[in-house]
Amino acid sequence: MSAGALRLERVTRRYDTGRAAVSGLTLEVDRGELVALVGASGSGKSTTLRMAAGYETPDEGRVLLDDRDITALPPQKRGFGMVFQHYALFPHMSVVENVAFGLEARGVKKAERLTRARAALASVGLGDKSQRPVQALSGGEQQRVALARALVIEPPVLLLDEPLSNLDPTLRESTRDELRQMLRRLHVTALFVTHDQEDAFAIADRVALLRDGELLQVGSPEDLYHRPGSRAVAEFIGRASLLPARDDGTDALVRAGERELRVPVVRQDRNEATARGGAGRGAAKPAEPMVVLRPESLEFAPADSAEGWRGTVLSRRFAGGITVYRVELEGGAEVEVTSWDGAVGAGENVVVKVGRGPVAMVLE
């Protein structure tokens, strides 16, 4: 499998109205790296993927493969593998014929293309199902057929557009684990679009978060979750409550009602955030410091404790092994608290403290 380094260099794509679907985006995908594009609907994810694939040409900027400018090349000249949201398999063909189709279009002789197609199917765990009708396969198996078809041409880069969106939750979880293992084993350079954070976190080495066509932050899943570069990133990634804070240079002082508590915090390294396509303009403006309180970083303290903020439980939700509480703190701020103990009821007065720290500090 050949691998290539893909770079989008300050690419911009505008609608006919003049509004930018993607604005000045720079992103690198290293050889063998898996990068996920994440964002809300209309954030520019699919447009970015289409520019990488060659289906759209940027109005500004360049697309590079191993430092070679491929901006003007059409999709068929780039040689990228593509896995579509709906897989685009041919129902009248067998599994092996679906996989071999791309080789046939490239003029590969029948014997060789069938041999390569069977090898590709074996690499995704479907070697024993090559002669099956494609419609006889499960959704997860069809997803692997689509992956094998993209890989059989030995692409320098693999592009995936919402590859797991058609699967039910149980199958989705097992399939994404298999997908990551396969891509890691084959050392494929991959860029994929998903609106599902769990998919991105489970598969990607790095996650690129887009909003309104701008790249807000790029980093490992842990970076974006624990060290968000802006309020927008903190609110989009995971669940979080953001409270105003005073920065004393080391910790944060956070007030809720009459109590101001000292909270240990981490701050994102701006130089690290902007490296290899980091935080965009949306993350750079100075503003009031905020602390990012994740549900799992908070816990209930004894009622007479001075180490937490007083509040009232607004609601509780059973979530399997844990219970999720929504608590209104004195002063009106609301936070979520997770607890293994589901004994606290709605309407009860509680004390909430930071049980696991440090927590992130961001600028609004």
mmCIF file of C-alpha atoms in Angstrom:
data_model
loop_
_atom_site.group_PDB
_atom_site.id
_atom_site.type_symbol
_atom_site.label_atom_id
_atom_site.label_comp_id
_atom_site.label_asym_id
_atom_site.label_seq_id
_atom_site.Cartn_x
_atom_site.Cartn_y
_atom_site.Cartn_z
ATOM 1 C CA MET A 1 0.000 0.000 0.000
ATOM 2 C CA SER A 2 1.457 3.322 -1.028
ATOM 3 C CA ALA A 3 1.031 6.148 1.436
ATOM 4 C CA GLY A 4 1.111 9.871 0.857
ATOM 5 C CA ALA A 5 1.136 13.055 2.890
ATOM 6 C CA LEU A 6 -1.821 15.299 2.092
ATOM 7 C CA ARG A 7 -1.799 19.047 2.710
ATOM 8 C CA LEU A 8 -4.571 21.575 2.238
ATOM 9 C CA GLU A 9 -2.906 24.968 2.145
ATOM 10 C CA ARG A 10 -5.098 27.999 2.934
ATOM 11 C CA VAL A 11 -7.928 26.674 0.780
ATOM 12 C CA THR A 12 -11.049 28.799 0.338
ATOM 13 C CA ARG A 13 -14.264 27.822 -1.408
ATOM 14 C CA ARG A 14 -17.074 30.329 -1.927
ATOM 15 C CA TYR A 15 -20.709 29.852 -2.810
ATOM 16 C CA ASP A 16 -22.249 31.685 -5.770
ATOM 17 C CA THR A 17 -23.498 34.252 -3.248
ATOM 18 C CA GLY A 18 -19.895 35.049 -2.328
ATOM 19 C CA ARG A 19 -20.155 33.594 1.182
ATOM 20 C CA ALA A 20 -17.283 31.270 2.045
ATOM 21 C CA ALA A 21 -18.138 27.612 2.619
ATOM 22 C CA VAL A 22 -14.488 27.107 3.634
ATOM 23 C CA SER A 23 -12.201 30.015 4.488
ATOM 24 C CA GLY A 24 -8.394 29.925 4.525
ATOM 25 C CA LEU A 25 -8.175 26.378 5.874
ATOM 26 C CA THR A 26 -4.780 24.769 6.330
ATOM 27 C CA LEU A 27 -4.569 21.124 7.356
ATOM 28 C CA GLU A 28 -1.939 18.402 7.072
ATOM 29 C CA VAL A 29 -2.497 14.660 7.100
ATOM 30 C CA ASP A 30 0.801 12.825 7.556
ATOM 31 C CA ARG A 31 1.667 9.496 5.955
ATOM 32 C CA GLY A 32 -0.310 6.748 7.642
ATOM 33 C CA GLU A 33 -2.267 9.207 9.794
ATOM 34 C CA LEU A 34 -6.038 9.152 10.343
ATOM 35 C CA VAL A 35 -7.617 12.623 10.597
ATOM 36 C CA ALA A 36 -11.319 13.305 11.183
ATOM 37 C CA LEU A 37 -13.157 16.434 10.046
ATOM 38 C CA VAL A 38 -15.864 17.204 12.610
ATOM 39 C CA GLY A 39 -18.412 19.983 12.816
ATOM 40 C CA ALA A 40 -22.082 20.877 12.712
ATOM 41 C CA SER A 41 -24.097 20.747 9.508
ATOM 42 C CA GLY A 42 -22.891 23.501 7.173
ATOM 43 C CA SER A 43 -19.498 23.821 8.865
ATOM 44 C CA GLY A 44 -17.573 23.024 5.676
ATOM 45 C CA LYS A 45 -16.603 19.387 6.335
ATOM 46 C CA SER A 46 -17.916 17.889 3.107
ATOM 47 C CA THR A 47 -16.720 20.831 1.009
ATOM 48 C CA THR A 48 -13.216 20.348 2.438
ATOM 49 C CA LEU A 49 -13.314 16.634 1.619
ATOM 50 C CA ARG A 50 -14.555 17.344 -1.909
ATOM 51 C CA MET A 51 -11.675 19.775 -2.485
ATOM 52 C CA ALA A 52 -9.231 17.126 -1.287
ATOM 53 C CA ALA A 53 -10.838 14.594 -3.645
ATOM 54 C CA GLY A 54 -10.881 16.968 -6.620
ATOM 55 C CA TYR A 55 -14.663 17.165 -6.999
ATOM 56 C CA GLU A 56 -14.463 20.879 -6.174
ATOM 57 C CA THR A 57 -11.664 23.314 -6.970
ATOM 58 C CA PRO A 58 -10.697 25.860 -4.314
ATOM 59 C CA ASP A 59 -11.141 29.518 -5.225
ATOM 60 C CA GLU A 60 -7.925 30.178 -3.348
ATOM 61 C CA GLY A 61 -5.173 27.984 -1.919
ATOM 62 C CA ARG A 62 -3.629 24.668 -2.949
ATOM 63 C CA VAL A 63 -3.975 20.922 -2.441
ATOM 64 C CA LEU A 64 -0.656 19.107 -2.175
ATOM 65 C CA LEU A 65 0.233 15.414 -2.205
ATOM 66 C CA ASP A 66 3.794 14.713 -1.064
ATOM 67 C CA ASP A 67 4.596 18.390 -1.816
ATOM 68 C CA ARG A 68 3.253 18.033 -5.377
ATOM 69 C CA ASP A 69 0.551 20.535 -6.322
ATOM 70 C CA ILE A 70 -2.531 18.551 -7.411
ATOM 71 C CA THR A 71 -5.052 21.389 -7.131
ATOM 72 C CA ALA A 72 -5.945 21.297 -10.830
ATOM 73 C CA LEU A 73 -6.015 17.511 -11.186
ATOM 74 C CA PRO A 74 -9.442 15.891 -11.655
ATOM 75 C CA PRO A 75 -10.478 13.125 -9.220
ATOM 76 C CA GLN A 76 -9.543 10.255 -11.532
ATOM 77 C CA LYS A 77 -6.009 11.599 -11.899
ATOM 78 C CA ARG A 78 -5.414 11.813 -8.140
ATOM 79 C CA GLY A 79 -5.849 8.081 -7.551
ATOM 80 C CA PHE A 80 -7.466 8.565 -4.156
ATOM 81 C CA GLY A 81 -9.710 5.896 -2.661
ATOM 82 C CA MET A 82 -13.207 7.058 -1.716
ATOM 83 C CA VAL A 83 -15.757 5.495 0.632
ATOM 84 C CA PHE A 84 -19.136 7.173 0.264
ATOM 85 C CA GLN A 85 -21.834 7.588 2.891
ATOM 86 C CA HIS A 86 -24.155 5.152 1.118
ATOM 87 C CA TYR A 87 -21.275 2.877 -0.059
ATOM 88 C CA ALA A 88 -22.443 3.046 -3.746
ATOM 89 C CA LEU A 89 -22.149 -0.714 -4.236
ATOM 90 C CA PHE A 90 -23.586 -2.370 -7.343
ATOM 91 C CA PRO A 91 -26.457 -4.673 -6.338
ATOM 92 C CA HIS A 92 -26.233 -6.790 -9.512
ATOM 93 C CA MET A 93 -22.584 -7.693 -8.866
ATOM 94 C CA SER A 94 -21.038 -10.152 -6.455
ATOM 95 C CA VAL A 95 -18.843 -8.959 -3.608
ATOM 96 C CA VAL A 96 -15.599 -9.664 -5.477
ATOM 97 C CA GLU A 97 -16.909 -8.040 -8.670
ATOM 98 C CA ASN A 98 -17.748 -4.875 -6.706
ATOM 99 C CA VAL A 99 -14.237 -4.723 -5.327
ATOM 100 C CA ALA A 100 -12.633 -5.419 -8.716
ATOM 101 C CA PHE A 101 -14.651 -2.754 -10.522
ATOM 102 C CA GLY A 102 -12.163 0.039 -9.902
ATOM 103 C CA LEU A 103 -9.359 -2.071 -11.326
ATOM 104 C CA GLU A 104 -11.408 -2.869 -14.416
ATOM 105 C CA ALA A 105 -11.884 0.859 -15.002
ATOM 106 C CA ARG A 106 -8.087 1.186 -14.845
ATOM 107 C CA GLY A 107 -7.528 -1.443 -17.506
ATOM 108 C CA VAL A 108 -6.256 -4.213 -15.240
ATOM 109 C CA LYS A 109 -6.738 -7.686 -16.770
ATOM 110 C CA LYS A 110 -9.451 -9.906 -15.326
ATOM 111 C CA ALA A 111 -7.252 -12.548 -13.714
ATOM 112 C CA GLU A 112 -5.096 -9.946 -11.949
ATOM 113 C CA ARG A 113 -7.990 -7.795 -10.803
ATOM 114 C CA LEU A 114 -9.829 -10.782 -9.309
ATOM 115 C CA THR A 115 -6.655 -11.870 -7.506
ATOM 116 C CA ARG A 116 -6.143 -8.370 -6.106
ATOM 117 C CA ALA A 117 -9.825 -8.036 -5.205
ATOM 118 C CA ARG A 118 -9.763 -11.292 -3.227
ATOM 119 C CA ALA A 119 -6.627 -10.128 -1.405
ATOM 120 C CA ALA A 120 -8.338 -6.829 -0.539
ATOM 121 C CA LEU A 121 -11.377 -8.692 0.767
ATOM 122 C CA ALA A 122 -9.133 -10.907 2.881
ATOM 123 C CA SER A 123 -7.505 -7.792 4.358
ATOM 124 C CA VAL A 124 -10.914 -6.603 5.633
ATOM 125 C CA GLY A 125 -11.980 -10.032 6.888
ATOM 126 C CA LEU A 126 -14.333 -10.963 4.036
ATOM 127 C CA GLY A 127 -12.187 -13.448 2.128
ATOM 128 C CA ASP A 128 -14.790 -16.189 2.575
ATOM 129 C CA LYS A 129 -17.651 -14.097 1.187
ATOM 130 C CA SER A 130 -16.238 -13.001 -2.153
ATOM 131 C CA GLN A 131 -18.886 -14.810 -4.237
ATOM 132 C CA ARG A 132 -21.875 -13.655 -2.187
ATOM 133 C CA PRO A 133 -24.407 -11.212 -3.643
ATOM 134 C CA VAL A 134 -23.599 -7.871 -2.081
ATOM 135 C CA GLN A 135 -27.201 -7.490 -0.911
ATOM 136 C CA ALA A 136 -26.835 -10.665 1.185
ATOM 137 C CA LEU A 137 -24.327 -8.912 3.478
ATOM 138 C CA SER A 138 -25.025 -6.993 6.665
ATOM 139 C CA GLY A 139 -24.548 -3.234 6.835
ATOM 140 C CA GLY A 140 -21.190 -3.609 8.515
ATOM 141 C CA GLU A 141 -20.031 -6.119 5.917
ATOM 142 C CA GLN A 142 -21.140 -3.821 3.089
ATOM 143 C CA GLN A 143 -19.109 -1.037 4.686
ATOM 144 C CA ARG A 144 -16.056 -3.315 4.578
ATOM 145 C CA VAL A 145 -16.712 -4.160 0.924
ATOM 146 C CA ALA A 146 -16.753 -0.429 0.143
ATOM 147 C CA LEU A 147 -13.480 -0.064 2.053
ATOM 148 C CA ALA A 148 -11.895 -2.984 0.177
ATOM 149 C CA ARG A 149 -12.981 -1.461 -3.146
ATOM 150 C CA ALA A 150 -11.301 1.816 -2.183
ATOM 151 C CA LEU A 151 -8.128 0.073 -0.993
ATOM 152 C CA VAL A 152 -7.688 -2.348 -3.910
ATOM 153 C CA ILE A 153 -6.440 0.443 -6.194
ATOM 154 C CA GLU A 154 -3.635 1.088 -3.657
ATOM 155 C CA PRO A 155 -4.467 4.765 -3.203
ATOM 156 C CA PRO A 156 -2.006 7.243 -1.703
ATOM 157 C CA VAL A 157 -4.879 8.703 0.357
ATOM 158 C CA LEU A 158 -8.218 7.295 1.492
ATOM 159 C CA LEU A 159 -11.188 9.681 1.827
ATOM 160 C CA LEU A 160 -14.298 8.650 3.761
ATOM 161 C CA ASP A 161 -17.604 10.542 3.859
ATOM 162 C CA GLU A 162 -19.693 9.628 6.939
ATOM 163 C CA PRO A 163 -18.677 5.961 6.559
ATOM 164 C CA LEU A 164 -20.642 4.724 9.600
ATOM 165 C CA SER A 165 -23.789 6.852 9.451
ATOM 166 C CA ASN A 166 -26.020 4.080 8.064
ATOM 167 C CA LEU A 167 -25.295 1.557 10.816
ATOM 168 C CA ASP A 168 -27.363 0.927 13.933
ATOM 169 C CA PRO A 169 -25.694 1.914 17.243
ATOM 170 C CA THR A 170 -24.526 -1.584 18.237
ATOM 171 C CA LEU A 171 -23.084 -2.422 14.825
ATOM 172 C CA ARG A 172 -21.634 1.062 14.527
ATOM 173 C CA GLU A 173 -19.535 0.626 17.667
ATOM 174 C CA SER A 174 -18.027 -2.694 16.599
ATOM 175 C CA THR A 175 -17.508 -1.546 12.995
ATOM 176 C CA ARG A 176 -15.620 1.604 13.917
ATOM 177 C CA ASP A 177 -13.251 -0.448 16.076
ATOM 178 C CA GLU A 178 -12.669 -2.787 13.140
ATOM 179 C CA LEU A 179 -12.214 0.161 10.783
ATOM 180 C CA ARG A 180 -9.486 1.717 12.902
ATOM 181 C CA GLN A 181 -7.692 -1.591 13.298
ATOM 182 C CA MET A 182 -7.778 -2.210 9.547
ATOM 183 C CA LEU A 183 -6.548 1.267 8.656
ATOM 184 C CA ARG A 184 -3.764 1.078 11.222
ATOM 185 C CA ARG A 185 -2.714 -2.382 10.018
ATOM 186 C CA LEU A 186 -2.609 -1.252 6.394
ATOM 187 C CA HIS A 187 -0.885 2.057 7.316
ATOM 188 C CA VAL A 188 -3.343 4.063 5.231
ATOM 189 C CA THR A 189 -3.345 7.857 5.083
ATOM 190 C CA ALA A 190 -6.994 8.732 5.672
ATOM 191 C CA LEU A 191 -9.156 11.846 5.927
ATOM 192 C CA PHE A 192 -12.754 11.285 6.903
ATOM 193 C CA VAL A 193 -15.853 13.358 7.587
ATOM 194 C CA THR A 194 -18.197 12.614 10.466
ATOM 195 C CA HIS A 195 -20.695 14.563 12.528
ATOM 196 C CA ASP A 196 -20.395 11.992 15.321
ATOM 197 C CA GLN A 197 -17.762 12.819 17.934
ATOM 198 C CA GLU A 198 -17.631 9.250 19.229
ATOM 199 C CA ASP A 199 -16.768 7.989 15.750
ATOM 200 C CA ALA A 200 -14.044 10.619 15.416
ATOM 201 C CA PHE A 201 -12.598 9.882 18.860
ATOM 202 C CA ALA A 202 -12.659 6.112 18.309
ATOM 203 C CA ILE A 203 -10.968 6.171 14.895
ATOM 204 C CA ALA A 204 -8.869 9.309 14.436
ATOM 205 C CA ASP A 205 -5.313 10.076 15.475
ATOM 206 C CA ARG A 206 -6.227 13.763 15.246
ATOM 207 C CA VAL A 207 -9.518 15.633 15.015
ATOM 208 C CA ALA A 208 -10.054 18.878 13.081
ATOM 209 C CA LEU A 209 -13.050 20.882 14.294
ATOM 210 C CA LEU A 210 -14.677 23.222 11.769
ATOM 211 C CA ARG A 211 -17.256 25.960 12.306
ATOM 212 C CA ASP A 212 -18.685 28.211 9.593
ATOM 213 C CA GLY A 213 -15.913 27.202 7.203
ATOM 214 C CA GLU A 214 -13.079 27.958 9.617
ATOM 215 C CA LEU A 215 -10.767 25.548 11.361
ATOM 216 C CA LEU A 216 -11.105 26.130 15.101
ATOM 217 C CA GLN A 217 -8.664 23.566 16.433
ATOM 218 C CA VAL A 218 -6.723 20.461 15.432
ATOM 219 C CA GLY A 219 -5.364 17.937 17.880
ATOM 220 C CA SER A 220 -5.703 14.511 19.376
ATOM 221 C CA PRO A 221 -9.135 13.638 20.762
ATOM 222 C CA GLU A 222 -7.674 14.097 24.243
ATOM 223 C CA ASP A 223 -6.388 17.574 23.345
ATOM 224 C CA LEU A 224 -9.731 18.824 22.112
ATOM 225 C CA TYR A 225 -11.590 17.380 25.074
ATOM 226 C CA HIS A 226 -9.231 18.299 27.899
ATOM 227 C CA ARG A 227 -7.486 21.362 26.404
ATOM 228 C CA PRO A 228 -9.987 23.161 24.137
ATOM 229 C CA GLY A 229 -8.609 26.342 22.619
ATOM 230 C CA SER A 230 -11.841 28.337 22.753
ATOM 231 C CA ARG A 231 -15.329 28.389 24.175
ATOM 232 C CA ALA A 232 -16.678 27.188 20.814
ATOM 233 C CA VAL A 233 -14.483 24.077 20.959
ATOM 234 C CA ALA A 234 -15.328 23.366 24.598
ATOM 235 C CA GLU A 235 -19.060 23.616 23.963
ATOM 236 C CA PHE A 236 -19.018 21.457 20.830
ATOM 237 C CA ILE A 237 -16.745 18.658 22.046
ATOM 238 C CA GLY A 238 -18.377 16.525 24.720
ATOM 239 C CA ARG A 239 -20.610 17.986 27.423
ATOM 240 C CA ALA A 240 -19.432 20.997 29.369
ATOM 241 C CA SER A 241 -20.553 23.838 31.599
ATOM 242 C CA LEU A 242 -18.573 27.056 31.302
ATOM 243 C CA LEU A 243 -18.289 29.426 34.256
ATOM 244 C CA PRO A 244 -16.613 32.867 34.356
ATOM 245 C CA ALA A 245 -13.322 32.871 36.228
ATOM 246 C CA ARG A 246 -10.510 35.120 37.429
ATOM 247 C CA ASP A 247 -7.058 34.009 36.329
ATOM 248 C CA ASP A 248 -4.411 34.452 39.023
ATOM 249 C CA GLY A 249 -1.658 33.140 36.772
ATOM 250 C CA THR A 250 -1.632 29.641 38.248
ATOM 251 C CA ASP A 251 -5.185 28.654 39.138
ATOM 252 C CA ALA A 252 -8.629 30.054 38.449
ATOM 253 C CA LEU A 253 -10.926 31.659 40.994
ATOM 254 C CA VAL A 254 -14.519 30.688 40.273
ATOM 255 C CA ARG A 255 -17.498 32.235 42.062
ATOM 256 C CA ALA A 256 -21.000 30.830 42.340
ATOM 257 C CA GLY A 257 -23.197 32.771 44.727
ATOM 258 C CA GLU A 258 -21.265 33.698 47.851
ATOM 259 C CA ARG A 259 -18.486 31.156 47.404
ATOM 260 C CA GLU A 260 -15.351 31.751 45.372
ATOM 261 C CA LEU A 261 -13.203 28.635 45.023
ATOM 262 C CA ARG A 262 -9.720 28.065 43.690
ATOM 263 C CA VAL A 263 -9.663 25.590 40.798
ATOM 264 C CA PRO A 264 -6.451 24.145 39.279
ATOM 265 C CA VAL A 265 -6.493 24.682 35.506
ATOM 266 C CA VAL A 266 -4.589 23.823 32.340
ATOM 267 C CA ARG A 267 -4.163 26.244 29.468
ATOM 268 C CA GLN A 268 -3.746 25.298 25.854
ATOM 269 C CA ASP A 269 -0.349 25.927 24.288
ATOM 270 C CA ARG A 270 -1.113 28.421 21.502
ATOM 271 C CA ASN A 271 2.011 27.503 19.530
ATOM 272 C CA GLU A 272 1.057 23.836 19.673
ATOM 273 C CA ALA A 273 -2.552 24.631 18.720
ATOM 274 C CA THR A 274 -1.602 26.443 15.536
ATOM 275 C CA ALA A 275 0.987 23.881 14.410
ATOM 276 C CA ARG A 276 0.038 21.808 11.367
ATOM 277 C CA GLY A 277 -3.258 23.640 10.894
ATOM 278 C CA GLY A 278 -4.269 24.675 14.389
ATOM 279 C CA ALA A 279 -6.728 27.043 15.965
ATOM 280 C CA GLY A 280 -8.427 29.379 13.554
ATOM 281 C CA ARG A 281 -9.447 32.989 13.880
ATOM 282 C CA GLY A 282 -12.394 31.979 16.051
ATOM 283 C CA ALA A 283 -10.028 30.846 18.820
ATOM 284 C CA ALA A 284 -7.634 33.801 18.886
ATOM 285 C CA LYS A 285 -9.579 36.783 20.211
ATOM 286 C CA PRO A 286 -8.892 37.804 23.822
ATOM 287 C CA ALA A 287 -11.868 37.814 26.192
ATOM 288 C CA GLU A 288 -13.053 36.857 29.646
ATOM 289 C CA PRO A 289 -11.503 33.646 31.013
ATOM 290 C CA MET A 290 -13.869 30.699 31.462
ATOM 291 C CA VAL A 291 -13.356 27.332 33.137
ATOM 292 C CA VAL A 292 -14.663 24.215 31.401
ATOM 293 C CA LEU A 293 -16.394 21.941 33.892
ATOM 294 C CA ARG A 294 -17.038 18.458 32.507
ATOM 295 C CA PRO A 295 -19.675 16.303 34.249
ATOM 296 C CA GLU A 296 -17.113 13.674 35.234
ATOM 297 C CA SER A 297 -14.809 16.313 36.795
ATOM 298 C CA LEU A 298 -17.494 17.310 39.332
ATOM 299 C CA GLU A 299 -18.801 15.441 42.354
ATOM 300 C CA PHE A 300 -21.040 15.979 45.356
ATOM 301 C CA ALA A 301 -19.432 17.030 48.634
ATOM 302 C CA PRO A 302 -20.838 16.685 52.181
ATOM 303 C CA ALA A 303 -23.538 19.226 52.968
ATOM 304 C CA ASP A 304 -21.345 21.040 55.535
ATOM 305 C CA SER A 305 -18.305 21.193 53.231
ATOM 306 C CA ALA A 306 -16.746 24.560 52.446
ATOM 307 C CA GLU A 307 -14.896 23.031 49.465
ATOM 308 C CA GLY A 308 -17.736 23.358 46.969
ATOM 309 C CA TRP A 309 -20.508 25.535 45.589
ATOM 310 C CA ARG A 310 -24.043 25.236 46.937
ATOM 311 C CA GLY A 311 -26.816 24.355 44.548
ATOM 312 C CA THR A 312 -30.089 22.560 43.904
ATOM 313 C CA VAL A 313 -30.681 19.441 41.801
ATOM 314 C CA LEU A 314 -32.993 20.359 38.901
ATOM 315 C CA SER A 315 -33.191 16.893 37.349
ATOM 316 C CA ARG A 316 -31.576 13.480 37.295
ATOM 317 C CA ARG A 317 -31.134 10.984 34.454
ATOM 318 C CA PHE A 318 -30.170 7.338 34.761
ATOM 319 C CA ALA A 319 -27.474 6.504 32.184
ATOM 320 C CA GLY A 320 -26.585 2.869 32.824
ATOM 321 C CA GLY A 321 -23.724 2.642 35.307
ATOM 322 C CA ILE A 322 -23.972 6.310 36.286
ATOM 323 C CA THR A 323 -26.592 8.941 37.060
ATOM 324 C CA VAL A 324 -26.363 12.375 35.437
ATOM 325 C CA TYR A 325 -27.578 15.311 37.532
ATOM 326 C CA ARG A 326 -28.368 18.820 36.342
ATOM 327 C CA VAL A 327 -27.653 21.246 39.176
ATOM 328 C CA GLU A 328 -28.363 24.967 39.457
ATOM 329 C CA LEU A 329 -25.635 26.625 41.510
ATOM 330 C CA GLU A 330 -26.179 29.715 43.613
ATOM 331 C CA GLY A 331 -26.016 32.670 41.268
ATOM 332 C CA GLY A 332 -27.891 30.848 38.499
ATOM 333 C CA ALA A 333 -25.166 28.888 36.698
ATOM 334 C CA GLU A 334 -26.056 25.309 35.744
ATOM 335 C CA VAL A 335 -23.676 22.346 35.704
ATOM 336 C CA GLU A 336 -23.920 18.618 35.086
ATOM 337 C CA VAL A 337 -22.572 16.128 37.615
ATOM 338 C CA THR A 338 -22.135 12.388 37.097
ATOM 339 C CA SER A 339 -22.236 10.022 40.044
ATOM 340 C CA TRP A 340 -22.127 6.272 40.623
ATOM 341 C CA ASP A 341 -24.544 6.863 43.493
ATOM 342 C CA GLY A 342 -28.057 7.584 42.262
ATOM 343 C CA ALA A 343 -29.438 8.352 45.719
ATOM 344 C CA VAL A 344 -29.770 12.134 45.276
ATOM 345 C CA GLY A 345 -33.215 13.228 44.146
ATOM 346 C CA ALA A 346 -34.533 16.190 42.177
ATOM 347 C CA GLY A 347 -35.102 19.256 44.337
ATOM 348 C CA GLU A 348 -32.464 18.364 46.926
ATOM 349 C CA ASN A 349 -29.886 20.912 48.070
ATOM 350 C CA VAL A 350 -26.329 19.796 47.360
ATOM 351 C CA VAL A 351 -22.723 20.963 47.406
ATOM 352 C CA VAL A 352 -20.741 20.514 44.175
ATOM 353 C CA LYS A 353 -16.949 20.498 43.992
ATOM 354 C CA VAL A 354 -14.232 19.757 41.452
ATOM 355 C CA GLY A 355 -13.278 16.180 42.209
ATOM 356 C CA ARG A 356 -10.948 15.549 39.290
ATOM 357 C CA GLY A 357 -8.666 18.264 38.045
ATOM 358 C CA PRO A 358 -7.106 20.233 36.679
ATOM 359 C CA VAL A 359 -9.820 21.554 34.396
ATOM 360 C CA ALA A 360 -9.402 23.573 31.230
ATOM 361 C CA MET A 361 -9.399 27.351 31.013
ATOM 362 C CA VAL A 362 -10.482 28.976 27.757
ATOM 363 C CA LEU A 363 -11.164 32.419 26.357
ATOM 364 C CA GLU A 364 -14.676 33.197 25.227
#
